[in-house]
mmCIF file of C-alpha atoms and ligand atoms in Angstrom:
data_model
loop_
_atom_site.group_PDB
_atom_site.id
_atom_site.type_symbol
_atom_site.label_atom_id
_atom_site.label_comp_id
_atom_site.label_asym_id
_atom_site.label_seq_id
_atom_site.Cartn_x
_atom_site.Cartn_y
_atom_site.Cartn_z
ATOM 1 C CA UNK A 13 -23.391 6.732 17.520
ATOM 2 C CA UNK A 14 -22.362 6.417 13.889
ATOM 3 C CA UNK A 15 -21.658 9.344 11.228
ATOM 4 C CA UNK A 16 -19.625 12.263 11.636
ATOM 5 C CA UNK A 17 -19.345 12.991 15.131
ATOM 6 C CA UNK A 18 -19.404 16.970 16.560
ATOM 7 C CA UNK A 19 -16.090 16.613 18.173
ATOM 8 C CA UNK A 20 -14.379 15.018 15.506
ATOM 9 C CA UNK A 21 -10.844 16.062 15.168
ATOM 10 C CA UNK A 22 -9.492 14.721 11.824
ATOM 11 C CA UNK A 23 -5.347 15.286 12.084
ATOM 12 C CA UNK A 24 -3.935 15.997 8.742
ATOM 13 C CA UNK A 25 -0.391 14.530 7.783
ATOM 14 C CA UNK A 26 1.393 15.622 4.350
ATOM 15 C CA UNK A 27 4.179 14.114 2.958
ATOM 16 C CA UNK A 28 4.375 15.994 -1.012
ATOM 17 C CA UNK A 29 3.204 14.447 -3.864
ATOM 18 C CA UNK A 30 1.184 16.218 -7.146
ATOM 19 C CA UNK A 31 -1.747 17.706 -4.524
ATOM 20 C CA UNK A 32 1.415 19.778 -2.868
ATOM 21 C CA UNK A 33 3.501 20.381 -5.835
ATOM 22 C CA UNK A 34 3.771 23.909 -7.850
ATOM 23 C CA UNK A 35 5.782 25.334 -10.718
ATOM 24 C CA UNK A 36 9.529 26.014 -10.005
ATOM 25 C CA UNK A 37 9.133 30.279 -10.075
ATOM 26 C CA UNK A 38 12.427 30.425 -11.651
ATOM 27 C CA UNK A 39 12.204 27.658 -14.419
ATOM 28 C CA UNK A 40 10.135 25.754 -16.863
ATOM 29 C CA UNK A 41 10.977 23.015 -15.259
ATOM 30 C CA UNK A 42 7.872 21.206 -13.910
ATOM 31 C CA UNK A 43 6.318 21.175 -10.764
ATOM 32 C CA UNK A 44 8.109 19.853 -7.517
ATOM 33 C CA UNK A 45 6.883 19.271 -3.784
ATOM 34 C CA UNK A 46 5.890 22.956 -2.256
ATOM 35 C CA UNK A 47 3.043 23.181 0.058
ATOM 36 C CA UNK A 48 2.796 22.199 3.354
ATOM 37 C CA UNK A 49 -0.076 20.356 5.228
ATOM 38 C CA UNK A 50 -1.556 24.087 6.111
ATOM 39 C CA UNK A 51 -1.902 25.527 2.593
ATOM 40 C CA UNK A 52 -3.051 22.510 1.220
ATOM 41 C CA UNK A 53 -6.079 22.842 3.982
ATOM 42 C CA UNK A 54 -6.170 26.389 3.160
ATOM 43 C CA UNK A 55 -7.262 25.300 -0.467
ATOM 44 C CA UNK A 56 -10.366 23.345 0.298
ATOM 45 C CA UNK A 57 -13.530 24.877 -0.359
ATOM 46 C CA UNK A 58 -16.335 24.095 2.073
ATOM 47 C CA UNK A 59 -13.584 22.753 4.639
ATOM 48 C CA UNK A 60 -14.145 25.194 7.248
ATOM 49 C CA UNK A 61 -17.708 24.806 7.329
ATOM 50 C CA UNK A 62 -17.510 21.154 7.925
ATOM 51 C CA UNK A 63 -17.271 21.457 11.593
ATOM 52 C CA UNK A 64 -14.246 19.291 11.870
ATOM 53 C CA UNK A 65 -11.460 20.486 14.016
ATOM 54 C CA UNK A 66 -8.433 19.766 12.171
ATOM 55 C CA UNK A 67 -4.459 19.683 12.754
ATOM 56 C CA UNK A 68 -2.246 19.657 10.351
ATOM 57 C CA UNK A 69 1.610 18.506 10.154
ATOM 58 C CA UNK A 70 4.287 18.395 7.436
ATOM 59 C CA UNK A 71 6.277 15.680 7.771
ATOM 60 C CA UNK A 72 7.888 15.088 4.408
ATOM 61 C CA UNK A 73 8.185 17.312 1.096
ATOM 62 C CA UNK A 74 8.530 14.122 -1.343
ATOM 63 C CA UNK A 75 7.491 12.832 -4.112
ATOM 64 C CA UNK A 76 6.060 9.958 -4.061
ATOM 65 C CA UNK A 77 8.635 7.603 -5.871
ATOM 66 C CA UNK A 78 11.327 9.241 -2.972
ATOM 67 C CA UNK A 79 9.622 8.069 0.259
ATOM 68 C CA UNK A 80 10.938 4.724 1.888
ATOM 69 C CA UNK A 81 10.514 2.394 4.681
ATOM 70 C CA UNK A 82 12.235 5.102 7.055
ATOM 71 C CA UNK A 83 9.812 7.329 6.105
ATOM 72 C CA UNK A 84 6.579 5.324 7.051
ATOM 73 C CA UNK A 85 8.610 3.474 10.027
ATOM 74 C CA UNK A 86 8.263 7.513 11.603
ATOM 75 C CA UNK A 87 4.709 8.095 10.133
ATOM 76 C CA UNK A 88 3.731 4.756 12.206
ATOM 77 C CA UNK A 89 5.387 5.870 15.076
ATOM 78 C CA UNK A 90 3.267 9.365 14.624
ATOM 79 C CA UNK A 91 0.065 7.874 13.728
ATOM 80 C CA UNK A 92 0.079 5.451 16.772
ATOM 81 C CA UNK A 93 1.740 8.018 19.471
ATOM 82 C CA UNK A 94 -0.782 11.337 18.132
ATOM 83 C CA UNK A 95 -3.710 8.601 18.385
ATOM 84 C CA UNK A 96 -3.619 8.510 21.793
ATOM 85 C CA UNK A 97 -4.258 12.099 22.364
ATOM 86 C CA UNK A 98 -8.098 12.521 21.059
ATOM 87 C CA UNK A 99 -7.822 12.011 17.436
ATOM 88 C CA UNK A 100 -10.891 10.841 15.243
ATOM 89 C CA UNK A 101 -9.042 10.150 12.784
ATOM 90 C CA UNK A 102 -6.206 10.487 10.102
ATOM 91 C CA UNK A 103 -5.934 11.318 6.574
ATOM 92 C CA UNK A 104 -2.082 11.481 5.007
ATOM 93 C CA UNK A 105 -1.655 13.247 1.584
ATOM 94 C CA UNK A 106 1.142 11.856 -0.855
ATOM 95 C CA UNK A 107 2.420 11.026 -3.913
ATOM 96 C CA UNK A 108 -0.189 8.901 -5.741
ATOM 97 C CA UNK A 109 2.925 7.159 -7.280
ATOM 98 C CA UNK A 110 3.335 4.918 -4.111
ATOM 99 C CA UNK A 111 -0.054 4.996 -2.536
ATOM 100 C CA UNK A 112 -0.816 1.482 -3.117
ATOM 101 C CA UNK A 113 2.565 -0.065 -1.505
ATOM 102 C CA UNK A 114 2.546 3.516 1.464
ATOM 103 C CA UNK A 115 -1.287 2.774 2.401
ATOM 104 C CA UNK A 116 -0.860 -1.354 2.904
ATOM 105 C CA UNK A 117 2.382 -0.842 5.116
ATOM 106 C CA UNK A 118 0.098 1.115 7.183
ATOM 107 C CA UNK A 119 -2.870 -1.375 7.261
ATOM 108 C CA UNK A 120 -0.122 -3.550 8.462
ATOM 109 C CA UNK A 121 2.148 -1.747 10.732
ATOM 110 C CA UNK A 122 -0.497 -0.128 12.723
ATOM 111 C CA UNK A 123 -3.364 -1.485 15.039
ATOM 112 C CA UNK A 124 -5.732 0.608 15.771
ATOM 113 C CA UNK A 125 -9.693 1.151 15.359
ATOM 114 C CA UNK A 126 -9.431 4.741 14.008
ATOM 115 C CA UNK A 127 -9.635 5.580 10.409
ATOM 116 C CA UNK A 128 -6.194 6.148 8.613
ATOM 117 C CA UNK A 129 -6.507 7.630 5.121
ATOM 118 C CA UNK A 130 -4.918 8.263 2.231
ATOM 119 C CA UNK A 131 -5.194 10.345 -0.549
ATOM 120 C CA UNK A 132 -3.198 12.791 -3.003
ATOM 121 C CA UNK A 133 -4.002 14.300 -6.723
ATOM 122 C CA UNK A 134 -3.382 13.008 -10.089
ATOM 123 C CA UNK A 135 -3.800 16.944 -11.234
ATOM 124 C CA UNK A 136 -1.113 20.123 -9.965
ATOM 125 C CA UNK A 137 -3.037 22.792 -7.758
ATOM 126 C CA UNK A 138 -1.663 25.002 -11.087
ATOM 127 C CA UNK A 139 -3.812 22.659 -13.629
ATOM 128 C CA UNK A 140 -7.525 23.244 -14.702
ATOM 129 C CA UNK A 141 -9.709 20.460 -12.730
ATOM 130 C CA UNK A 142 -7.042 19.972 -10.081
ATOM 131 C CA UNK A 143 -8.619 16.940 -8.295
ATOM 132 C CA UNK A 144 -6.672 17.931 -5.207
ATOM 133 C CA UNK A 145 -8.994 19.965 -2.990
ATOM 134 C CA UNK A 146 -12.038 17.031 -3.732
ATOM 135 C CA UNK A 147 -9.535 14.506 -2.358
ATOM 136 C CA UNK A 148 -8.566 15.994 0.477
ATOM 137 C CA UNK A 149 -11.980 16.642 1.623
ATOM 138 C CA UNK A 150 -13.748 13.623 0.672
ATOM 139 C CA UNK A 151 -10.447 12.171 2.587
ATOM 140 C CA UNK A 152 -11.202 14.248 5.805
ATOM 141 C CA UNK A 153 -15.117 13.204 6.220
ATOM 142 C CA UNK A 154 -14.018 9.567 5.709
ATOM 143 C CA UNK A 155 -11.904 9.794 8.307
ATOM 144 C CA UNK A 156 -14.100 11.995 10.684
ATOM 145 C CA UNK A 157 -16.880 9.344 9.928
ATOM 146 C CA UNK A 158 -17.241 6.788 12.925
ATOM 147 C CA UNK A 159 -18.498 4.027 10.492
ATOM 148 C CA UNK A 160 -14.883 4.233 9.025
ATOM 149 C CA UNK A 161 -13.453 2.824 12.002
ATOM 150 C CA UNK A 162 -12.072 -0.677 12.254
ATOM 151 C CA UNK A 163 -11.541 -1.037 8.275
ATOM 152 C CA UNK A 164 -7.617 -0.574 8.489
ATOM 153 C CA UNK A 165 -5.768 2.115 6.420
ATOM 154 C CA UNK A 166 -8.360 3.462 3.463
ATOM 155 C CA UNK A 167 -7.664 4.942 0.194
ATOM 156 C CA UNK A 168 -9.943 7.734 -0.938
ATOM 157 C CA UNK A 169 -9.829 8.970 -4.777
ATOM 158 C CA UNK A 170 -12.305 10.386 -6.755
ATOM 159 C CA UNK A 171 -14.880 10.258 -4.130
ATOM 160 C CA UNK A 172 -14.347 6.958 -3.733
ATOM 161 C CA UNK A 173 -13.066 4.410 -1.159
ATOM 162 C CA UNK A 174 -10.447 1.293 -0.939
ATOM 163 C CA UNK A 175 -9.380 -0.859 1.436
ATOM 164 C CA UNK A 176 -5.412 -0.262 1.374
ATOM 165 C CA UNK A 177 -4.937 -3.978 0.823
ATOM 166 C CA UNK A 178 -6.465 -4.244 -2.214
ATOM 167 C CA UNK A 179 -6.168 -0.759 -4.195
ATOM 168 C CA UNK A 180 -4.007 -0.263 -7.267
ATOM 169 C CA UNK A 181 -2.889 2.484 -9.094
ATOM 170 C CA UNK A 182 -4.190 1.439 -12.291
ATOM 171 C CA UNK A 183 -3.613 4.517 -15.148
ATOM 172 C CA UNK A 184 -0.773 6.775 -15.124
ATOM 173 C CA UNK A 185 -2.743 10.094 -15.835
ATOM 174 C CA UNK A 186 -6.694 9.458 -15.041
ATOM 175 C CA UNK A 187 -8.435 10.739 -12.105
ATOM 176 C CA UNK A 188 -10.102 7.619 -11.726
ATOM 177 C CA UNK A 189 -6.455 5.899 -11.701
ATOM 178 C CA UNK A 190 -7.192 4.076 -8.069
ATOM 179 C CA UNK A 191 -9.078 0.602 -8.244
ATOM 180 C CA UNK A 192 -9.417 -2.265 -6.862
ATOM 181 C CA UNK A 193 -9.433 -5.178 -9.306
ATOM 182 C CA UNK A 194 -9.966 -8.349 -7.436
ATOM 183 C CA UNK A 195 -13.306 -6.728 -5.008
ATOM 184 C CA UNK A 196 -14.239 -2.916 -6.444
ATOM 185 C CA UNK A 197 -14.063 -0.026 -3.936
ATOM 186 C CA UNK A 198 -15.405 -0.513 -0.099
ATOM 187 C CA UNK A 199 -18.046 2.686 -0.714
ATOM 188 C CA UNK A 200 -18.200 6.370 -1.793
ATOM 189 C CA UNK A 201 -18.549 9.720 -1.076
ATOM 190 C CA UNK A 202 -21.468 10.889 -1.521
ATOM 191 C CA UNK A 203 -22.783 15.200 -0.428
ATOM 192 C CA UNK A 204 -20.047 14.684 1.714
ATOM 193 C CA UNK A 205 -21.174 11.583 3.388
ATOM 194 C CA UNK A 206 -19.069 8.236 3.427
ATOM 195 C CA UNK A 207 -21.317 5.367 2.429
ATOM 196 C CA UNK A 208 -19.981 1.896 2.498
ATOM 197 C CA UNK A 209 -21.598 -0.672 0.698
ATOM 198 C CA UNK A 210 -19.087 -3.250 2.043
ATOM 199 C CA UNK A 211 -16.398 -3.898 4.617
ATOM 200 C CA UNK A 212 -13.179 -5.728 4.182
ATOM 201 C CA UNK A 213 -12.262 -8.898 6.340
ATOM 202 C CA UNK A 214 -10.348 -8.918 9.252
ATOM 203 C CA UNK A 215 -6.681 -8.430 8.697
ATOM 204 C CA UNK A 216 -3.142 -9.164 9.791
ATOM 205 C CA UNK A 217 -1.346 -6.640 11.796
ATOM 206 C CA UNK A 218 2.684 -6.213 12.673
ATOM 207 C CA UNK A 219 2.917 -3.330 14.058
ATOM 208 C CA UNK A 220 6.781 -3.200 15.066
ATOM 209 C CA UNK A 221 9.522 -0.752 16.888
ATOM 210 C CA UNK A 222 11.708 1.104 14.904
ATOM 211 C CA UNK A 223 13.565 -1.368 13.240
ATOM 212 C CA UNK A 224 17.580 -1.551 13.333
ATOM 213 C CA UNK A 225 18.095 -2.808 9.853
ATOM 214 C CA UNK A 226 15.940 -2.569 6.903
ATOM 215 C CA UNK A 227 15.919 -5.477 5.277
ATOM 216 C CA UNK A 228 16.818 -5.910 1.493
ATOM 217 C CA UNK A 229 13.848 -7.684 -0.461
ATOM 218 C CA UNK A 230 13.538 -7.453 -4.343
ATOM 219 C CA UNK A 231 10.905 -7.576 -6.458
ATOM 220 C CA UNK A 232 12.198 -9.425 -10.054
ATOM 221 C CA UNK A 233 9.116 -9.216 -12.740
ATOM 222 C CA UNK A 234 9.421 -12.803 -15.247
ATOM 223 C CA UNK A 235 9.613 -12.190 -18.929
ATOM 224 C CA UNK A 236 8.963 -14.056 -22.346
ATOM 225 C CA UNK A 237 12.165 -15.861 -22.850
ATOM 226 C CA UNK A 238 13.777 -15.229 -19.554
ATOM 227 C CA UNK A 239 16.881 -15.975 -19.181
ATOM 228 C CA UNK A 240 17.222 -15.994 -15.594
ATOM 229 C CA UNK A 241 20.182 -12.698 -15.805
ATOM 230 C CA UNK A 242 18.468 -11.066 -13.000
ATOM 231 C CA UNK A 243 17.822 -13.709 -10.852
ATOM 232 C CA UNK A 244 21.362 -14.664 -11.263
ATOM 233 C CA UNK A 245 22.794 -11.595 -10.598
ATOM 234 C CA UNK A 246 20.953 -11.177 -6.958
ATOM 235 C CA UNK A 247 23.837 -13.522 -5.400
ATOM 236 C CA UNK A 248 23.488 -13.682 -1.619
ATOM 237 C CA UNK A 249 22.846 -10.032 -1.301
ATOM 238 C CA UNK A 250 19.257 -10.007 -0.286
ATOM 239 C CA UNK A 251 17.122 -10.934 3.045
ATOM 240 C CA UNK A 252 14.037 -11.757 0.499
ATOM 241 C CA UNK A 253 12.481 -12.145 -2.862
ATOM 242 C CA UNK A 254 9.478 -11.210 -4.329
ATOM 243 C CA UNK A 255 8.682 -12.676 -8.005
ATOM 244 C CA UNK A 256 6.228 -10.986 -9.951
ATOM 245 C CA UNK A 257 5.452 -14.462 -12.390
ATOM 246 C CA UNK A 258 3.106 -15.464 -15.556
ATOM 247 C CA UNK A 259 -0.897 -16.030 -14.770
ATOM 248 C CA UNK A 260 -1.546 -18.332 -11.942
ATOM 249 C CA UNK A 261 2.123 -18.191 -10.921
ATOM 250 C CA UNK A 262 4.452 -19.851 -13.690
ATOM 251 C CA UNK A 263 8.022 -19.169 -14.854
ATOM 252 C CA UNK A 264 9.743 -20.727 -17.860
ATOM 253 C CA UNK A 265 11.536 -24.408 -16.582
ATOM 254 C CA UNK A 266 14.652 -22.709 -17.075
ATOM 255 C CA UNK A 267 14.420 -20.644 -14.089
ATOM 256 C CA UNK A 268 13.718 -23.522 -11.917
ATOM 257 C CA UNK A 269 16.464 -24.202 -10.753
ATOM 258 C CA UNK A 270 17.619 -20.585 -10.386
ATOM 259 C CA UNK A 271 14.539 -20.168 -8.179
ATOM 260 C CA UNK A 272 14.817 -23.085 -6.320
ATOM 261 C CA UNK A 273 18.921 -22.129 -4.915
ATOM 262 C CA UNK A 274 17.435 -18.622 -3.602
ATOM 263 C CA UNK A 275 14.238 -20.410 -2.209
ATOM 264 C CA UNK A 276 16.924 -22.551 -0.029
ATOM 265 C CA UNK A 277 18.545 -19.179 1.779
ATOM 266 C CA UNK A 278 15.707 -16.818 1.609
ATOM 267 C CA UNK A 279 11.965 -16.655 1.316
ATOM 268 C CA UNK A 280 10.773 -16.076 -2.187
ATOM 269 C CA UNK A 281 7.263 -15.434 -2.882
ATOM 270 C CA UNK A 282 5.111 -16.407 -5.546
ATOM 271 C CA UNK A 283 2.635 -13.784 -7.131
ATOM 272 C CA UNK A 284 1.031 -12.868 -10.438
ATOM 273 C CA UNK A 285 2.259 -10.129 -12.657
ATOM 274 C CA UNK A 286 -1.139 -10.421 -14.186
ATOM 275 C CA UNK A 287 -2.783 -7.775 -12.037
ATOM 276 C CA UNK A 288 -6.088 -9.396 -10.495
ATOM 277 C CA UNK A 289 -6.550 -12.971 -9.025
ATOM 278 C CA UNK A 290 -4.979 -15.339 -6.780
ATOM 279 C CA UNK A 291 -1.904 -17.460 -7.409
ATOM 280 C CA UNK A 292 -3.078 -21.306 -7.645
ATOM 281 C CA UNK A 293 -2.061 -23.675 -5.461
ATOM 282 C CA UNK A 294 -2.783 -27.650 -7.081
ATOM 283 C CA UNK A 295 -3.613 -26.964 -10.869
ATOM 284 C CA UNK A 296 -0.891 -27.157 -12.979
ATOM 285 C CA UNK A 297 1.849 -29.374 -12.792
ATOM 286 C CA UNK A 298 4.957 -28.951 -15.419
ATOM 287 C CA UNK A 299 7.617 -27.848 -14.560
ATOM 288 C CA UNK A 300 7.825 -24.117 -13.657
ATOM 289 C CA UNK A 301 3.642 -24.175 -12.542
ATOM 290 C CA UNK A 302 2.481 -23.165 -9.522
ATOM 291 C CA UNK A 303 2.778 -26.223 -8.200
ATOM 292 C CA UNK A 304 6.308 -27.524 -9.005
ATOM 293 C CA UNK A 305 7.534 -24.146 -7.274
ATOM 294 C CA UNK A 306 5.376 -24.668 -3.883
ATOM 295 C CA UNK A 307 7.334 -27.980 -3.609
ATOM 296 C CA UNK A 308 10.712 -26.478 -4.639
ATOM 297 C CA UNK A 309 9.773 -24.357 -1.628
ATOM 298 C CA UNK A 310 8.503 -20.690 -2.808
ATOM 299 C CA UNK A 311 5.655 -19.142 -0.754
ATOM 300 C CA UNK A 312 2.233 -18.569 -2.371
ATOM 301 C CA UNK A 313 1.483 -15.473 -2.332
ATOM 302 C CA UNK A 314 -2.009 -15.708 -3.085
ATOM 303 C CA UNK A 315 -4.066 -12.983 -3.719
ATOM 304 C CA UNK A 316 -1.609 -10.287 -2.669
ATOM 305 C CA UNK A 317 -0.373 -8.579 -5.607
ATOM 306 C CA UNK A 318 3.912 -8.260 -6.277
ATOM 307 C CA UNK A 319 4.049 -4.929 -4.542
ATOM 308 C CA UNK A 320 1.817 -5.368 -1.626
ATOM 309 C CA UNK A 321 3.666 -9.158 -1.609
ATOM 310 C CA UNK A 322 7.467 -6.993 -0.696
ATOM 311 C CA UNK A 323 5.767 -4.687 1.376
ATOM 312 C CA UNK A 324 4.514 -8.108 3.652
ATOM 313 C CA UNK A 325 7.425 -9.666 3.400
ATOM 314 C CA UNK A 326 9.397 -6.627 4.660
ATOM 315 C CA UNK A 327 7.524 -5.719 7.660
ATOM 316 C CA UNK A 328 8.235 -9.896 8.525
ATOM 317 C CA UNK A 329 11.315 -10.323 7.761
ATOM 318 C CA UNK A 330 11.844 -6.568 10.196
ATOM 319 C CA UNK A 331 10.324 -8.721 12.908
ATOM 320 C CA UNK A 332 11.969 -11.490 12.004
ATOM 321 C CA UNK A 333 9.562 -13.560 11.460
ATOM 322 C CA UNK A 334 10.005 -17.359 11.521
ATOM 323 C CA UNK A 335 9.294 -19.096 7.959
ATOM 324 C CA UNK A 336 6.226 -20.760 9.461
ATOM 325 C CA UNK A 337 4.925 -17.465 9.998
ATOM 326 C CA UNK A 338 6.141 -15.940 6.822
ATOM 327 C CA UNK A 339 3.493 -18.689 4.947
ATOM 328 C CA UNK A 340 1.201 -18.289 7.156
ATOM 329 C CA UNK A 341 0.606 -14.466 7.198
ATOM 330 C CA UNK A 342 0.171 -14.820 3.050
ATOM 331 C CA UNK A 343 -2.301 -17.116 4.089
ATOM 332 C CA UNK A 344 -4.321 -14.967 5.641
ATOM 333 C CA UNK A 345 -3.370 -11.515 4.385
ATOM 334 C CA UNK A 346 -5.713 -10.980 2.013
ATOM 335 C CA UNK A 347 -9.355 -11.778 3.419
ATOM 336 C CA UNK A 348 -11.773 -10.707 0.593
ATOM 337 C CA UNK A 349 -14.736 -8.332 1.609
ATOM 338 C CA UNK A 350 -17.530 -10.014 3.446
ATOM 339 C CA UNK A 351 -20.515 -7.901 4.185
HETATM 340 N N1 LIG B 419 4.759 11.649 -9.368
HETATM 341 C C1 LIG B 419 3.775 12.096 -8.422
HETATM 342 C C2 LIG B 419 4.125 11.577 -7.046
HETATM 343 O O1 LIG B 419 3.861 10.435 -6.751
HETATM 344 C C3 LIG B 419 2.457 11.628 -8.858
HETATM 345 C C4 LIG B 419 1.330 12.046 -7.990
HETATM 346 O O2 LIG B 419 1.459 12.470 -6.857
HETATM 347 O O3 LIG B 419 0.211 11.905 -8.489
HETATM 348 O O4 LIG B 419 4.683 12.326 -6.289
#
């Protein structure tokens, strides 16, 4: 059977963001984190009628640029333990501010065959054309629809829906601020039906125990005229490195070096700060390509963008992962959409 199910029961997960923030009643100060995962249901027009049972928790009041690993080590751990117990499906409100690195660590860190999805609000519930309520419910029949299931973690914005591993938050204000550059979104929601016009590849999993140490990876963005001052101040405080380089992966050949001492005690990965496309692998060859790193012994991050590149290379290095299988799960982590 696919489609919405009768017994679907769709558990609800909020962790703050804009769809659960509201003004300070004291201040003109701005909005900040308020409702929990039961007024934020409360608030949806048409939900009750759906005939999806629903359960809602509040696990966080955040916003989004103040959750951390810890954070969605326990949402994991909730996710995979609450699955077990007759769950359809999940959808997790948020911050939209982090969705795109929040959504991937869960396509990564859990394994299962049920829909996880995320969504939040670009607009307050107190502004005019709050996009909140829409979210939330297009959220809820994605992830009460069976033909969701085996897809990973999904984002759903603006009635529309991305695979986790390749959505970006792409405009600071718009509702339409979630895309995905390198494939387009998986489907839509349309009258309150998911319809997927594609489905994205098979993908890496690590799901892991709660972790005793977090480890410390950076993310350092190259810059016209670099002169290698952050790179140099990193020292030997950090587990891993992330750089976010020109185009097809390129650095100026003053940073070669630089790059080359931190590629000897940690793994650094190669990405593009460009925003779509893969890193190359045998095209250019001065010094400072793509090319002349690989051999100085950086990782290729391919297709993976910077963010979704630390958020990899985190849940690894947690698992300590050997460096065989650090290059080989950016091999593979990216699988573009086949339909
Ligand atoms: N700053 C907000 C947050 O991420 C933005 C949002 O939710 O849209 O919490």
């Amino acid at each position: 059977m696919t489609g919405t199910e009768s017994t679907s029961h769709v558990s609800v997960i909020s962790l703050g963001g804009t769809i659960a923030m509201t003004p300070r009643s004291t201040s003109n100060h701005g909005v900040v984190p308020a409702l929990d995962a039961d007024a934020l249901l409360a608030a949806v027009p048409g939900l009750q009628d759906s005939g999806i049972a629903l359960a809602a928790r509040s696990l966080r009041s955040l916003p989004g640029a103040s959750l951390g690993f810890d954070d969605l080590n326990e949402l994991a751990c909730v996710i995979t333990e609450d699955a077990a117990t007759g769950h359809s499906g999940f959808v997790i409100t948020q911050g939209t501010d982090t969705i795109e690195e929040t959504a991937y660590y869960l396509d990564l860190a859990t394994d299962l065959t049920l829909p996880i999805v995320v969504t939040g609000a670009m607009r307050n519930p107190a502004m005019a054309g709050a996009d909140g309520p829409a979210n939330l419910l297009a959220a809820v029949h994605v992830a009460a629809n069976s033909d969701a299931r085996g897809m990973g973690c999904l984002v759903v914005m603006n009635d529309e829906i991305h695979a986790a591993r390749h959505v970006r938050k792409t405009h600071s204000t718009s509702t339409a601020a979630f895309t995905s550059p390198n494939t387009g979104p998986l489907g839509c929601v349309v009258e309150g039906q998911p319809r997927f016009h594609t489905r994205p590849g098979v993908r890496p999993t690590l799901p892991s125990d709660r972790p005793r140490r977090q480890p410390r990876v950076a993310l350092v963005p190259i810059c016209l005229g670099d002169g290698g001052e952050l790179l140099r101040c990193l020292g030997e405080h950090l587990d891993g490195l992330v750089v976010a380089a020109f185009g097809a992966g390129h650095v100026p050949s003053t940073l070669v070096p630089l790059l080359e001492d931190h590629a000897r005690r940690i793994p650094v990965i190669l990405t593009s700060r460009a925003g779509a496309g893969p890193v190359l692998r045998h095209t250019y060859g001065f010094s400072g390509s793509e090319q002349d790193l690989q051999d100085r012994g950086l990782i290729n991050g391919s297709w993976l963008d910077p963010y979704k590149a630390r958020v990899l290379l985190h849940l690894l290095l947690a698992r300590q992962a050997t460096p065989d299988e650090i290059t080989a799960a950016y091999q593979t982590a990216t699988s573009l959409p086949v339909l």
